[in-house]
Each structure stands twice: as C-alpha cells, then as structure tokens.
Coordinates of C-alpha atoms and ligand atoms in Angstrom, one line a residue:
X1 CA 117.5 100.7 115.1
X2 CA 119.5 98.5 112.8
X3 CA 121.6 99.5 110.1
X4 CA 123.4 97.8 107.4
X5 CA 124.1 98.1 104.2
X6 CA 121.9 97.8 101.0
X7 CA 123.7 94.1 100.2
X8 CA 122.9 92.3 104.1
X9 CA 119.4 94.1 104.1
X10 CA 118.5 92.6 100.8
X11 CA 120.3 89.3 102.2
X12 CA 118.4 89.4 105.3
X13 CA 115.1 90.3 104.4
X14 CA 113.4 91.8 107.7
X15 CA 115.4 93.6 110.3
X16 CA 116.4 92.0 114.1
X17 CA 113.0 93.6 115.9
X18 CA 110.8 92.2 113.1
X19 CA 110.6 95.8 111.5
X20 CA 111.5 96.1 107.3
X21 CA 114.8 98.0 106.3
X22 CA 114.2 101.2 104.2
X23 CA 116.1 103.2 102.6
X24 CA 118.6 105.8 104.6
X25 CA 117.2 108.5 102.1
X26 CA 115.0 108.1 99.3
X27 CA 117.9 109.5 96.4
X28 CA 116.6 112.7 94.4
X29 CA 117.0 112.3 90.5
X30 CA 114.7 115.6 89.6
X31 CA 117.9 116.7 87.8
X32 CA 118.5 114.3 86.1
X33 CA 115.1 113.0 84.6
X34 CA 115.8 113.9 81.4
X35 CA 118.8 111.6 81.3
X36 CA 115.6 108.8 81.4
X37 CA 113.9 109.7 78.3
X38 CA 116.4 107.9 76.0
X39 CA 116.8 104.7 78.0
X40 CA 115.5 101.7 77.3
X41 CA 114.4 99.4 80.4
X42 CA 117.8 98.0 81.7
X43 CA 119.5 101.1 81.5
X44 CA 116.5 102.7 83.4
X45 CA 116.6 100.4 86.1
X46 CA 120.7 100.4 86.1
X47 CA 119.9 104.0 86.9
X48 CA 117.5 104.1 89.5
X49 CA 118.5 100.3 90.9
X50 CA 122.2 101.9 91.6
X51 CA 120.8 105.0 93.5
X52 CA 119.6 102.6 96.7
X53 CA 121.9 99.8 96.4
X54 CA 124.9 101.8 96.9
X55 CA 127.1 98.9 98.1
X56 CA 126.9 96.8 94.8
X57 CA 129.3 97.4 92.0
X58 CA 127.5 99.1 89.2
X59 CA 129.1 96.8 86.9
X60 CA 128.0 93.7 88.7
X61 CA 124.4 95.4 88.8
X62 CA 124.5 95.6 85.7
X63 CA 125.0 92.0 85.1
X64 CA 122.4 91.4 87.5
X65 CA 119.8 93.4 85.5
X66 CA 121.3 91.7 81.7
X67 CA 120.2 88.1 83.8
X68 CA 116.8 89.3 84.8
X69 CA 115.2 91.2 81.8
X70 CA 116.0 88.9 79.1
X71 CA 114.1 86.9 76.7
X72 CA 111.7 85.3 79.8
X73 CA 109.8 88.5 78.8
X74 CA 107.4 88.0 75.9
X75 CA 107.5 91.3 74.7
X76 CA 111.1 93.3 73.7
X77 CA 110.3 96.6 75.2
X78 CA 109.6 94.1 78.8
X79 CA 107.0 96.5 79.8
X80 CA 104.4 97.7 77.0
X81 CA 102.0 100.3 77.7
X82 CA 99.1 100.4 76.1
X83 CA 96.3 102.5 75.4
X84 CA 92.4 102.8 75.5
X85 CA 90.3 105.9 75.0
X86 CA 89.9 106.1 78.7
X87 CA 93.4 105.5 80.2
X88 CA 97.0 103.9 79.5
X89 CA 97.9 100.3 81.0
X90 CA 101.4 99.7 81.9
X91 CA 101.5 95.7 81.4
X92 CA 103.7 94.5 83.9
X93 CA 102.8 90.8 83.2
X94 CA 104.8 89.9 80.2
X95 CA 107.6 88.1 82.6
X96 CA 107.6 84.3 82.5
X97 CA 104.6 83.7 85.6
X98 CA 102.5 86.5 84.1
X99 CA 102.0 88.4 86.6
X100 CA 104.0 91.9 87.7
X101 CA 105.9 89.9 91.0
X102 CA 108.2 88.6 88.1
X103 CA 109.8 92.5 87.6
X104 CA 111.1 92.3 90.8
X105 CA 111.6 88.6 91.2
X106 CA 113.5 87.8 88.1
X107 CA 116.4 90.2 89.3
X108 CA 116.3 89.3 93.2
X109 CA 118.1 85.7 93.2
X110 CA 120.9 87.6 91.2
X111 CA 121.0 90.6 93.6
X112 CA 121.5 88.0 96.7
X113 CA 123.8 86.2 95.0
X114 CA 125.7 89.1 94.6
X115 CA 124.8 90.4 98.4
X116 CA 126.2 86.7 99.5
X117 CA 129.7 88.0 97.3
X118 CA 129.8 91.0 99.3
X119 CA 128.7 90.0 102.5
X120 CA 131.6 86.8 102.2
X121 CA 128.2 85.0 103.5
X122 CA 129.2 80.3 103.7
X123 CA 125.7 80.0 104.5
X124 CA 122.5 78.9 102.1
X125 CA 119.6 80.8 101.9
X126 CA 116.3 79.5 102.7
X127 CA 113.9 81.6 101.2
X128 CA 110.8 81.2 103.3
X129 CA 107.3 82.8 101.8
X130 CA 104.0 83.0 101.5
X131 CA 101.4 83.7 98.6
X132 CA 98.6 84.9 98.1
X133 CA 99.1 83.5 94.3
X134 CA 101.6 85.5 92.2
X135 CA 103.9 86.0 94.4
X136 CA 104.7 81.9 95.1
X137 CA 105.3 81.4 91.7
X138 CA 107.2 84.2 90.5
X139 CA 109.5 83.6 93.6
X140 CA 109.9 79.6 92.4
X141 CA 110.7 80.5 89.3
X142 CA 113.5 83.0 90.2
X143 CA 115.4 80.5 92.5
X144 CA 114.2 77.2 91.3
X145 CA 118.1 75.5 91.3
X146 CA 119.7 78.5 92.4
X147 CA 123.1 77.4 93.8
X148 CA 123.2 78.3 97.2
X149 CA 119.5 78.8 97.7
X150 CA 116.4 76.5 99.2
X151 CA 112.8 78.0 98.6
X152 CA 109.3 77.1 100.5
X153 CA 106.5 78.4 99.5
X154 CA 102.9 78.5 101.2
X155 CA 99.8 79.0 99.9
X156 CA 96.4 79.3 100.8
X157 CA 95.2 76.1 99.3
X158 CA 91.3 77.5 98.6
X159 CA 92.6 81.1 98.3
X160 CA 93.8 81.0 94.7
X161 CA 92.9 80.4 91.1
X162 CA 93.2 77.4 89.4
X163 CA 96.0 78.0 87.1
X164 CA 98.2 79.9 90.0
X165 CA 97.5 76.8 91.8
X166 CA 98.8 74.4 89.0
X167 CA 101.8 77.0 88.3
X168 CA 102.8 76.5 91.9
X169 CA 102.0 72.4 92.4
X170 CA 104.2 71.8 89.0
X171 CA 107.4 73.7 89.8
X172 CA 110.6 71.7 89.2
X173 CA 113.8 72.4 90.7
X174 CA 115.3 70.3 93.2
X175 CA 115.4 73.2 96.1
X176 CA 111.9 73.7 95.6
X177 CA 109.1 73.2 98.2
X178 CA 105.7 73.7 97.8
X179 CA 102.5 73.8 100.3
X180 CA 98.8 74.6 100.5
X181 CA 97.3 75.6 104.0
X182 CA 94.0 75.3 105.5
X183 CA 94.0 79.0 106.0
X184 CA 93.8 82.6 104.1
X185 CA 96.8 84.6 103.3
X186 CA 96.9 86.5 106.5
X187 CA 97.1 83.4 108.2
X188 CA 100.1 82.0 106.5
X189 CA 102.0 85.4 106.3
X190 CA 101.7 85.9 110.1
X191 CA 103.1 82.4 110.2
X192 CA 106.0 83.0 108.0
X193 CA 106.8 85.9 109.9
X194 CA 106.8 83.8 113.6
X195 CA 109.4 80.9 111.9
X196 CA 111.5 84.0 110.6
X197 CA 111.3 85.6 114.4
X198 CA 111.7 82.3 116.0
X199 CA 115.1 82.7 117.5
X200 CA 115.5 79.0 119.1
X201 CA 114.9 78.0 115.0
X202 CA 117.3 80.7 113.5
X203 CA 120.4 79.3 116.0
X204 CA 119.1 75.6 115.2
X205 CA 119.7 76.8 111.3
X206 CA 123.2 78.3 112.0
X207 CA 124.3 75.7 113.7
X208 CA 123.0 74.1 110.5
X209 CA 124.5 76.4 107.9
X210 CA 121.5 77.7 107.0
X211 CA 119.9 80.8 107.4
X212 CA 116.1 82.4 106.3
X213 CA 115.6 85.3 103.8
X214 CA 112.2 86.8 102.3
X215 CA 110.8 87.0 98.7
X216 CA 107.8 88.7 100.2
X217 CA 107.7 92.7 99.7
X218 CA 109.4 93.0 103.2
X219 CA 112.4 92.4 101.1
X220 CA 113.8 95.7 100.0
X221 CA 115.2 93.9 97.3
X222 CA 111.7 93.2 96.1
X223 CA 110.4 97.3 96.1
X224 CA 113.4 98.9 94.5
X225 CA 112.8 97.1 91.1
X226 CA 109.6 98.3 91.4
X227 CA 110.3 101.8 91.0
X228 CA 111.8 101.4 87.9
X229 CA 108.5 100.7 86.2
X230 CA 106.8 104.0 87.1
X231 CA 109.9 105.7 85.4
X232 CA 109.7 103.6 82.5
X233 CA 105.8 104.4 82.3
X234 CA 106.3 108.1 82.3
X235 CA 109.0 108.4 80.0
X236 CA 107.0 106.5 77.1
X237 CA 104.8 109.0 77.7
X238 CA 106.9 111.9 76.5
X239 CA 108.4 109.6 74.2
X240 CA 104.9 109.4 72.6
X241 CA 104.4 113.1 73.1
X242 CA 101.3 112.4 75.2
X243 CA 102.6 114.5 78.0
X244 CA 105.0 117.2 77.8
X245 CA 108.2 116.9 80.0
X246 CA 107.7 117.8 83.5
X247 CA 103.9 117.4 83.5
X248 CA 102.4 115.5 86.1
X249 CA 100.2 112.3 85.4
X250 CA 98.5 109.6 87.9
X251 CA 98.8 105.9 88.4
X252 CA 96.3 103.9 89.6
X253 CA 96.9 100.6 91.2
X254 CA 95.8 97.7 92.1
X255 CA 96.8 97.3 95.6
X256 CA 97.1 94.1 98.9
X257 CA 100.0 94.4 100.8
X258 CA 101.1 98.1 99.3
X259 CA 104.2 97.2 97.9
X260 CA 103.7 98.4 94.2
X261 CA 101.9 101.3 95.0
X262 CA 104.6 102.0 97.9
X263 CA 107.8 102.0 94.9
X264 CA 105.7 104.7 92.7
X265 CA 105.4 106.8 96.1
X266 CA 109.4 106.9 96.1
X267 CA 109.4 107.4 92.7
X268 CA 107.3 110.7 93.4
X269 CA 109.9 111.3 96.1
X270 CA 112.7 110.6 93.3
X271 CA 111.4 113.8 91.2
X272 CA 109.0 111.8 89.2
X273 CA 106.1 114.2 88.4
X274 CA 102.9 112.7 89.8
X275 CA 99.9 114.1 90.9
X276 CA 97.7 111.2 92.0
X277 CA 98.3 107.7 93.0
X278 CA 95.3 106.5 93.1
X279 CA 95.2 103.0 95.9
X280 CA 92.5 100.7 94.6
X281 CA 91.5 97.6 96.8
X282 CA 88.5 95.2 96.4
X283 CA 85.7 94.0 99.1
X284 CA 88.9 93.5 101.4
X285 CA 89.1 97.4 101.5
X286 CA 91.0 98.1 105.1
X287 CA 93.6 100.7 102.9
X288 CA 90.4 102.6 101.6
X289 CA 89.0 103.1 105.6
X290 CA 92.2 103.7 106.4
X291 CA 93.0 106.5 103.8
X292 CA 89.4 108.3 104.4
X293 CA 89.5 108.0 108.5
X294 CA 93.4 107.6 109.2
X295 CA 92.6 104.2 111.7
X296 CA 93.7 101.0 110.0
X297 CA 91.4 98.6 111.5
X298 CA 92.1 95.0 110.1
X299 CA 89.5 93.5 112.8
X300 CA 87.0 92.5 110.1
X301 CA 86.2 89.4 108.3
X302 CA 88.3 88.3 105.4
X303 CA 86.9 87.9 102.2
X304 CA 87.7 85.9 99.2
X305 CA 87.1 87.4 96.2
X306 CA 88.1 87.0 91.9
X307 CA 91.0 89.3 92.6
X308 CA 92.8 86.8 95.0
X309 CA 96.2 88.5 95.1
X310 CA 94.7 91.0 97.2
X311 CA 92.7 89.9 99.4
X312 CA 94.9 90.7 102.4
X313 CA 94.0 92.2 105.5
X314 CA 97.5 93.3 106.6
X315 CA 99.5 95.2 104.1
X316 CA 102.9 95.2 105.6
X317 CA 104.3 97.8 103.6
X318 CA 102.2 100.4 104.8
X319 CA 104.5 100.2 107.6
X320 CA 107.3 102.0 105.6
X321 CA 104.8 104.6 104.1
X322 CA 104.2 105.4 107.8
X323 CA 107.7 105.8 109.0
X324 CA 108.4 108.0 106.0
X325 CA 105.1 110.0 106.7
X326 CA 105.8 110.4 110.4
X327 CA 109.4 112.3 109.8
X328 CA 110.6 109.1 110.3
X329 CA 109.8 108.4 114.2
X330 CA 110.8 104.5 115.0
X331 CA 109.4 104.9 118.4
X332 CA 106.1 106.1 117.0
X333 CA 105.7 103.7 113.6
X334 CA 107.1 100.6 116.5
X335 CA 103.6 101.8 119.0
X336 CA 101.7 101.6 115.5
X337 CA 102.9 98.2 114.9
X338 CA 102.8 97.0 118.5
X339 CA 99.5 97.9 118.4
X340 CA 98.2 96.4 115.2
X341 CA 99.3 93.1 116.3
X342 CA 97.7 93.2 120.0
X343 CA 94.5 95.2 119.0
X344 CA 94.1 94.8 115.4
X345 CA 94.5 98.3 114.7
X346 CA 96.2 102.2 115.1
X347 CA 95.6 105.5 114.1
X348 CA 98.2 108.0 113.1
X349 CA 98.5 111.3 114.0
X350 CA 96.1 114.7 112.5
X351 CA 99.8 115.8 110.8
X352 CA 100.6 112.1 109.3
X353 CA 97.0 112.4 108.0
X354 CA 97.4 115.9 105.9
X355 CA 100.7 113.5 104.4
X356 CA 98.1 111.2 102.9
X357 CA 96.6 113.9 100.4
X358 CA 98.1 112.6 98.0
X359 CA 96.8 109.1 97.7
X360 CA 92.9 108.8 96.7
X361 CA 91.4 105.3 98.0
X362 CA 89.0 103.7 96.2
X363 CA 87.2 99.8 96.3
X364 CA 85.8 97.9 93.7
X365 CA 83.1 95.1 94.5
X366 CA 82.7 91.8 92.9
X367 CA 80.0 92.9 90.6
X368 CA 81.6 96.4 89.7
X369 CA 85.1 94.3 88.8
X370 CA 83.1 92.1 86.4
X371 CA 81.6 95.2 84.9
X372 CA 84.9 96.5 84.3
X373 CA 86.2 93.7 82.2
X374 CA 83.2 93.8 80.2
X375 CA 83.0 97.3 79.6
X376 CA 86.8 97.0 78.1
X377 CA 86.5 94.3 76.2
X378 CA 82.9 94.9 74.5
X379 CA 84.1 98.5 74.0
X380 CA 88.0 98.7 73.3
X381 CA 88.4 94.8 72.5
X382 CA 91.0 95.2 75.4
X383 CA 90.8 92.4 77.8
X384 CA 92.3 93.1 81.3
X385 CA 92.3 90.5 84.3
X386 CA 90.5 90.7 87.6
X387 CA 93.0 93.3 89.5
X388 CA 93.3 95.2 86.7
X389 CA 89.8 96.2 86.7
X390 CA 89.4 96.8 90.4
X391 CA 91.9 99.6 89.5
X392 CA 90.1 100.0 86.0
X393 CA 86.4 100.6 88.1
X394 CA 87.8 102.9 90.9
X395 CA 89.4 105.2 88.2
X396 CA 85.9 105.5 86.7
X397 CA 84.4 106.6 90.5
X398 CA 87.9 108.6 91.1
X399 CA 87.1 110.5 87.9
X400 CA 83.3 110.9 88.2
X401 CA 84.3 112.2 92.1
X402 CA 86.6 114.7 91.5
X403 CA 86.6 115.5 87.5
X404 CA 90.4 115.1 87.5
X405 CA 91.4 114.6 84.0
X406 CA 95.0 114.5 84.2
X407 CA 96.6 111.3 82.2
X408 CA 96.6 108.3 84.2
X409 CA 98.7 105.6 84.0
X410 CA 96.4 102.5 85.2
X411 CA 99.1 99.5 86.3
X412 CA 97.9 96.2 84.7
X413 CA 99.1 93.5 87.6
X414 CA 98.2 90.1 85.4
X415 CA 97.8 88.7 82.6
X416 CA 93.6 87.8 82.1
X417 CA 94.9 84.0 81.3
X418 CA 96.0 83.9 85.0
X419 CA 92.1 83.8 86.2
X420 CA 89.9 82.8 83.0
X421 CA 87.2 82.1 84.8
X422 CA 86.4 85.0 86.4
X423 CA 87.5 87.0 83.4
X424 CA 85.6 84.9 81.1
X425 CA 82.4 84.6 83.5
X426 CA 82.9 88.4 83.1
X427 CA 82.2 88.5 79.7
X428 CA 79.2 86.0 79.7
X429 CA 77.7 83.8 82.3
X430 CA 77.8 80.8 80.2
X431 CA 81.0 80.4 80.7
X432 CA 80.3 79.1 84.8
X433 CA 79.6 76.0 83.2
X434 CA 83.7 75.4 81.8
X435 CA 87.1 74.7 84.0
X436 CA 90.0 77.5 84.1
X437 CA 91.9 75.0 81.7
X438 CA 89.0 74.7 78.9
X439 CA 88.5 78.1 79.5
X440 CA 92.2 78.9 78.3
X441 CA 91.6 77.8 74.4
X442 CA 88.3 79.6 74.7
X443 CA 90.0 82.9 75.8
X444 CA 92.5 83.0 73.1
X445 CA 89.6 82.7 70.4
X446 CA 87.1 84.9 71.7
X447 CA 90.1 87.3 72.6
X448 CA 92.3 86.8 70.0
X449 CA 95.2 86.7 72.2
X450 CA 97.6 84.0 72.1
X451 CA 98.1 81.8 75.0
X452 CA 101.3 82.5 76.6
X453 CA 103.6 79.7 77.0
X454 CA 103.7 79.6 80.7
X455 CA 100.1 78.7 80.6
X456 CA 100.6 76.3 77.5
X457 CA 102.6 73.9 79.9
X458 CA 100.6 73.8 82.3
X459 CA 98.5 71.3 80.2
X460 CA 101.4 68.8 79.8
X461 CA 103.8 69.6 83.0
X462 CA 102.8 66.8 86.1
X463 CA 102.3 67.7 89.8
X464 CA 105.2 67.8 92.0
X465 CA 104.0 69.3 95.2
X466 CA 101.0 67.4 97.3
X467 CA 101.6 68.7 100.9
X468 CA 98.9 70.3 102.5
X469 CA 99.1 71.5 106.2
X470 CA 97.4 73.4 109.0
X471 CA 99.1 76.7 110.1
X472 CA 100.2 75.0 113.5
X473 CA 102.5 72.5 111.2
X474 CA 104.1 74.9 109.3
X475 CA 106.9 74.9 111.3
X476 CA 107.7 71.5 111.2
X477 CA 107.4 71.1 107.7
X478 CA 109.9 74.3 107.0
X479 CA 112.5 71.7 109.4
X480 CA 111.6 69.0 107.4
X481 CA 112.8 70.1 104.0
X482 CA 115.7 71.8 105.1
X483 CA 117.5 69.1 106.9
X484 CA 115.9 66.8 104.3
X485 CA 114.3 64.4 106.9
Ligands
PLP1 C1 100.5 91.0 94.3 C2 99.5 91.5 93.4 C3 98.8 92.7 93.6 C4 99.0 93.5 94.8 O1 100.2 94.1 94.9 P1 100.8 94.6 96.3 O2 102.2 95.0 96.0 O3 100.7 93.5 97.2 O4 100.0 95.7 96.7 C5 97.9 93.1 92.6 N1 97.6 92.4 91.5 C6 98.3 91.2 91.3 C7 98.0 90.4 90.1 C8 99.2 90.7 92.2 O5 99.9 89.6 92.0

C-alpha cells in the first residue's frame, strides 16, 4: 500500500497499483460542530478542508479557498438552499458551469498548485479526464491557462446535452484540449484510466517533463470539497431553526460514479448528524441492485438517458466506500476490484452488507423523472433539472416506503438551463419541436428565471474544439497535444 501525504496524493491523482488514495482517518469534528453554525462558506470549508489536507499551510488554504469561492458564484451565500413544502434543495450549481463539479473544481487547480510548492515538483501537469458532461467543463474552466498545467478532456460525443456539448467545444485557453468519442462514458473512463496506467507512456512523459494527474473523483482533491457542502446544508438549517442542533436530517442525491454521495458519508463519519442518505440512480441503476443484493454487477447494457451525468456503469468511488466498510482490508477491496474488471462484478461480504443500512437505494425512470419536474414546477413554481428530479422522484417512493419524515436535504446537481430540453419537454410536449438553444429564452419566460451568463455566451462564443476519435486513438491523441505535434 502506498502512502503519501495529502499534497502528492492530490498531485498524483490515483495511486501506483491503479487503487484511489483515502484518507488515513476520516478526522472527527462531533466536538466541535457547533463552532460551524456561525461560519459562512469559506470559513466552513477552511475548517473541514484543513482536517484531511494536513500537509498544506492553513494560511495558504486559505488563500486557496479566497481564489475558488469568489464572485464566479452567482449567488453571495455560494450555496443557497431552498425550500418547497415537500423537501429543501441545496443548489450546488451557482458556480460558473452550473453544475455542482464546479465546488470542487474551482478550488482544485489552486490546491495543486500549492501541492506542486510543496512537493518542489519542475514538472507540468497534464490533467487527463473524462466526462460524462459536467465534469469536462467544470474541469476546463478551473485550469484553462493555469501556468504549469495542460488539460484534455474526453467526451462521449452522443452522450451529452446540447449546451454541455457547446460549453465543452467553446473553451479557450491555450492548454486546453477537447475531444468527443465514438463511445459512452464507461468506455472513455476505462480508457483514461489505461493511458494513466500505461507505464511505457508515464517514462516517455518524464523523460518529457511531464507527468498525468486526474480531475475525475479519483482525485482526493476532488471529494474533500465536497464535504464541505453537507456541513454547510445542515448548519442553515439550524440557522433557520428548522432543525434543532444535533438532530439528524437525510440527504438525498443524485448519484453516477458515487463521489458526492461518498463526501456526505464522511461527513456522517465527521459527527454530522444524519440519518439517511438516500442513493438515487436513473435506468442505469447498478448502485440500487447493488445496495438491495450486495453484488455489483455492471454486466448489463448501458443506457442513455435525460440525466446524462449519470449514466455510468462503473462508479469508481464505491471502491473507497468498500475499503472503509470492510475495516479497511486492501487485500479484500483489491480481489473486489480484480474481479470487477475480469468478470464484471463482486459481492461483499454478509458483515460489509449490515454496513450498508444506512444508505436507501432508489431509481427513477425516464417517465417518472419527467413527472418530477412537472409536479415541482406546476405545484411550487420551482423548476429543478433532470438529476435533480431522479433524486426528487425516489424521495417520493423512499417516503411512501418507509413513512420516514425526517427533514431531507435533496442535493440539486444542475442548473435546469444545463438540459432545457428535457426539462422543458417535461413541462409540455410541444416543446420536442424547439433546439436546446431556442429553448433557453423560452425557459427564462415561462420560468421566470434569468438566464445565467454561462449559458448567455454560449450564443455568441465560436467552436474551438472539432476532434472526434474512436477509443483505440485516444492514446495517440493525448501524445499529440502534449508534445504539440
Ligand atoms: C456528476 C453529476 C452527478 C453524479 O455525481 P457523482 O459524484 O458522479 O455521483 C449528478 N448530477 C450531475 C448534474 C452531475 O454533473
């Protein structure tokens, strides 16, 4: 087992053997919760940020966190939450690509930077990743002329809406790369993850002065962040004297690869009281078999859906729920992964099963996702996007299943201008008949939203990026822009 400090982990991205670095311990704050009440979000995540990253200076955190949650955010309070008479929605999708990769991705160009300080690293960092929508852009936008830095992003060039496709195919920035594959998600993560193991490649970079690092959730730098929110969602709470102190609430969230819903189970572990977290998934619905039988079984056919950001098939951060659930066996969580990649799937053990009590797995269809986004709109003139009600339906079936009425916390992934069509087709068919672009004007006047300004551009900003590839090229077009030939 490898073990560095928080500053090369974060540099690195994914560990020697191909497994992802986790925390040593997960830090316990129980004590000092109350301390969290009066903070507002950047001393929150100065507090909980500084618990993991042990190695970096709190001062040059600090500095870190003052870059990332500035006025890019729409809204002062940079996460609102808001509420309806059946739940609260913590907005995480007011950061400049509207969706909630930004609260992590804003602050992890600074944190390398400052890992590079540390580290005394000469090389630049080639940030290699792959999309399944928010994630591409979010990542762009964070290191788009970042000195130091190169980024390449893939995408799956049928698997994502029209305007995350424009955000992408637009992005300036002279270290930027952008590329659509014939392929789904799954195929261009595995991918990603063979050029990052590729050792002839990694020397060939060296050599070169280069080296690889990950913007993907296998980046602990990308989950810490993450926990902040759930905090910062609690705490308004009391601050609204909707909950007393100390009483427990659940979140609900929209879930792929099991990265957000994987930094609100260490927040539970902080000393956050939670009760539930409840793991909502669309058709692609491998985490809901897996939470009911305990096999993970991603042998199945992949389907593309109105929530593209999570149609996945293999959420790699499961991987560190396991190890934490299994008292923290490598040998055991290694078989696991050994044998999800030979066979397609594992089953954990009758006492790592007992551990998963606490999460409730849910799926949403196509039809009851729609329904969802109608039902909000037509009767709390709230309009939420396409992930947002996946979660939004399964807390109707989790309530209407167990009778649970403790508050919940429903975390709002996007913002509905992200994926008009679907969100518009939602609210009436006639809309089928418009483009995502047409459809953005339209929004804003039958919501009476405004439109954000990162979708505002994208009417006037040209296309940059034209590469498309098969997943066999991918390799050679990751040489090609770094040594520029
Ligand atoms: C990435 C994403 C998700 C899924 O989050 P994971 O951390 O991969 O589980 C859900 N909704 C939106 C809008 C996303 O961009």
């Amino acid at each position: 087992m490898e073990k560095l400090p928080a500053s090369a982990a974060i540099l690195k991205g994914i560990a020697n053997d191909g497994g992802l670095f986790v925390p040593d311990e997960i830090p316990f704050v129980g004590n000092e919760l109350k301390n969290c009440i009066d903070m507002n979000y950047k001393e929150l995540a100065s507090f909980i940020i500084s618990k993991f990253f042990t190695d970096i200076d709190k001062k040059e955190l600090d500095e870190c966190i003052d870059l990332a949650y500035d006025n890019k955010f729409d809204s002062d309070e940079i996460v609102p939450l808001k509420k309806t008479k059946k739940a609260f929605y913590l907005e995480l999708y007011h950061g400049p690509t509207l969706a909630f990769k930004d609260m992590a991705l804003c602050l992890l160009p600074h944190l390398m930077k400052t890992s590079a300080k540390i580290q005394n690293l000469k090389k630049q960092i080639v940030i290699l990743t792959a999309t399944s929508g928010d994630t591409g852009k979010a990542a762009l936008e964070g290191f788009a002329n970042v000195e130091g830095t190169k980024i390449i992003v893939f995408f799956p060039k049928n698997g994502v809406s029209e305007i995350q496709r424009r955000q992408m195919i637009t992005q300036v920035g002279n270290n930027t790369k952008v590329i659509g594959i014939d392929g789904n998600f799954d195929d261009a993560q595995s991918e990603v993850k063979n050029i990052f193991n590729d050792a002839t490649l990694k020397d060939q970079l060296d050599e070169n002065g280069y080296m690889f690092s990950s913007a993907n959730s296998i980046n602990i730098g990308r989950l810490v962040p993450q926990v902040v929110y759930y905090f910062h969602g609690y705490m308004e709470l009391v601050r609204r004297g909707e909950i007393d102190f100390g009483e427990k609430i659940n979140f609900d969230v929209p879930t792929g690869n099991f990265g957000n819903i994987l930094a609100a189970y260490y927040a539970r572990k902080m000393g956050l009281p939670i009760n539930k977290l409840i793991c909502s998934s669309n058709d692609n619905k491998v985490l809901f078999d897996f939470l009911s039988t305990g096999t993970y079984d991603k042998e199945r056919n992949f389907i593309v859906t109105i929530s593209p950001s999570m149609d996945i098939l293999v959420s790699s951060n499961l991987e560190r729920l396991i190890y934490d659930i299994s008292s923290k066996n490598t040998d055991l969580v290694r078989m696991f992964m050994d044998n999800l990649n030979k066979e397609g799937k594992y089953t954990i053990t009758d006492d790592m099963k007992k551990e998963l009590n606490l999460f409730y797995g849910g799926f949403a269809n196509e039809e009851e996702t729609l329904d969802s986004i109608k039902h909000n709109f037509e009767n709390y003139n709230y309009l939420i996007d396409t992930h947002t009600a996946v979660a939004d339906a399964v807390y109707e079936k989790y309530v209407k299943d167990t009778g649970d009425k403790t508050k919940t916390i429903i975390v709002s992934t996007a913002s509905p201008f992200k994926f008009t069509k679907s969100v518009m087709r939602a609210l009436d068919e006639k809309y089928i008949n418009y483009d995502d672009m047409e459809l953005v004007d339209i929004m804003s006047r039958v919501s009476g939203l405004k439109i954000p300004e990162a979708v505002e551009k994208l009417k006037i900003n040209s296309i940059i990026h034209k590469t498309i590839c098969k997943k066999q090229e991918m390799k050679t077009e990751v040489i090609k822009f770094i040594m520029n030939k």
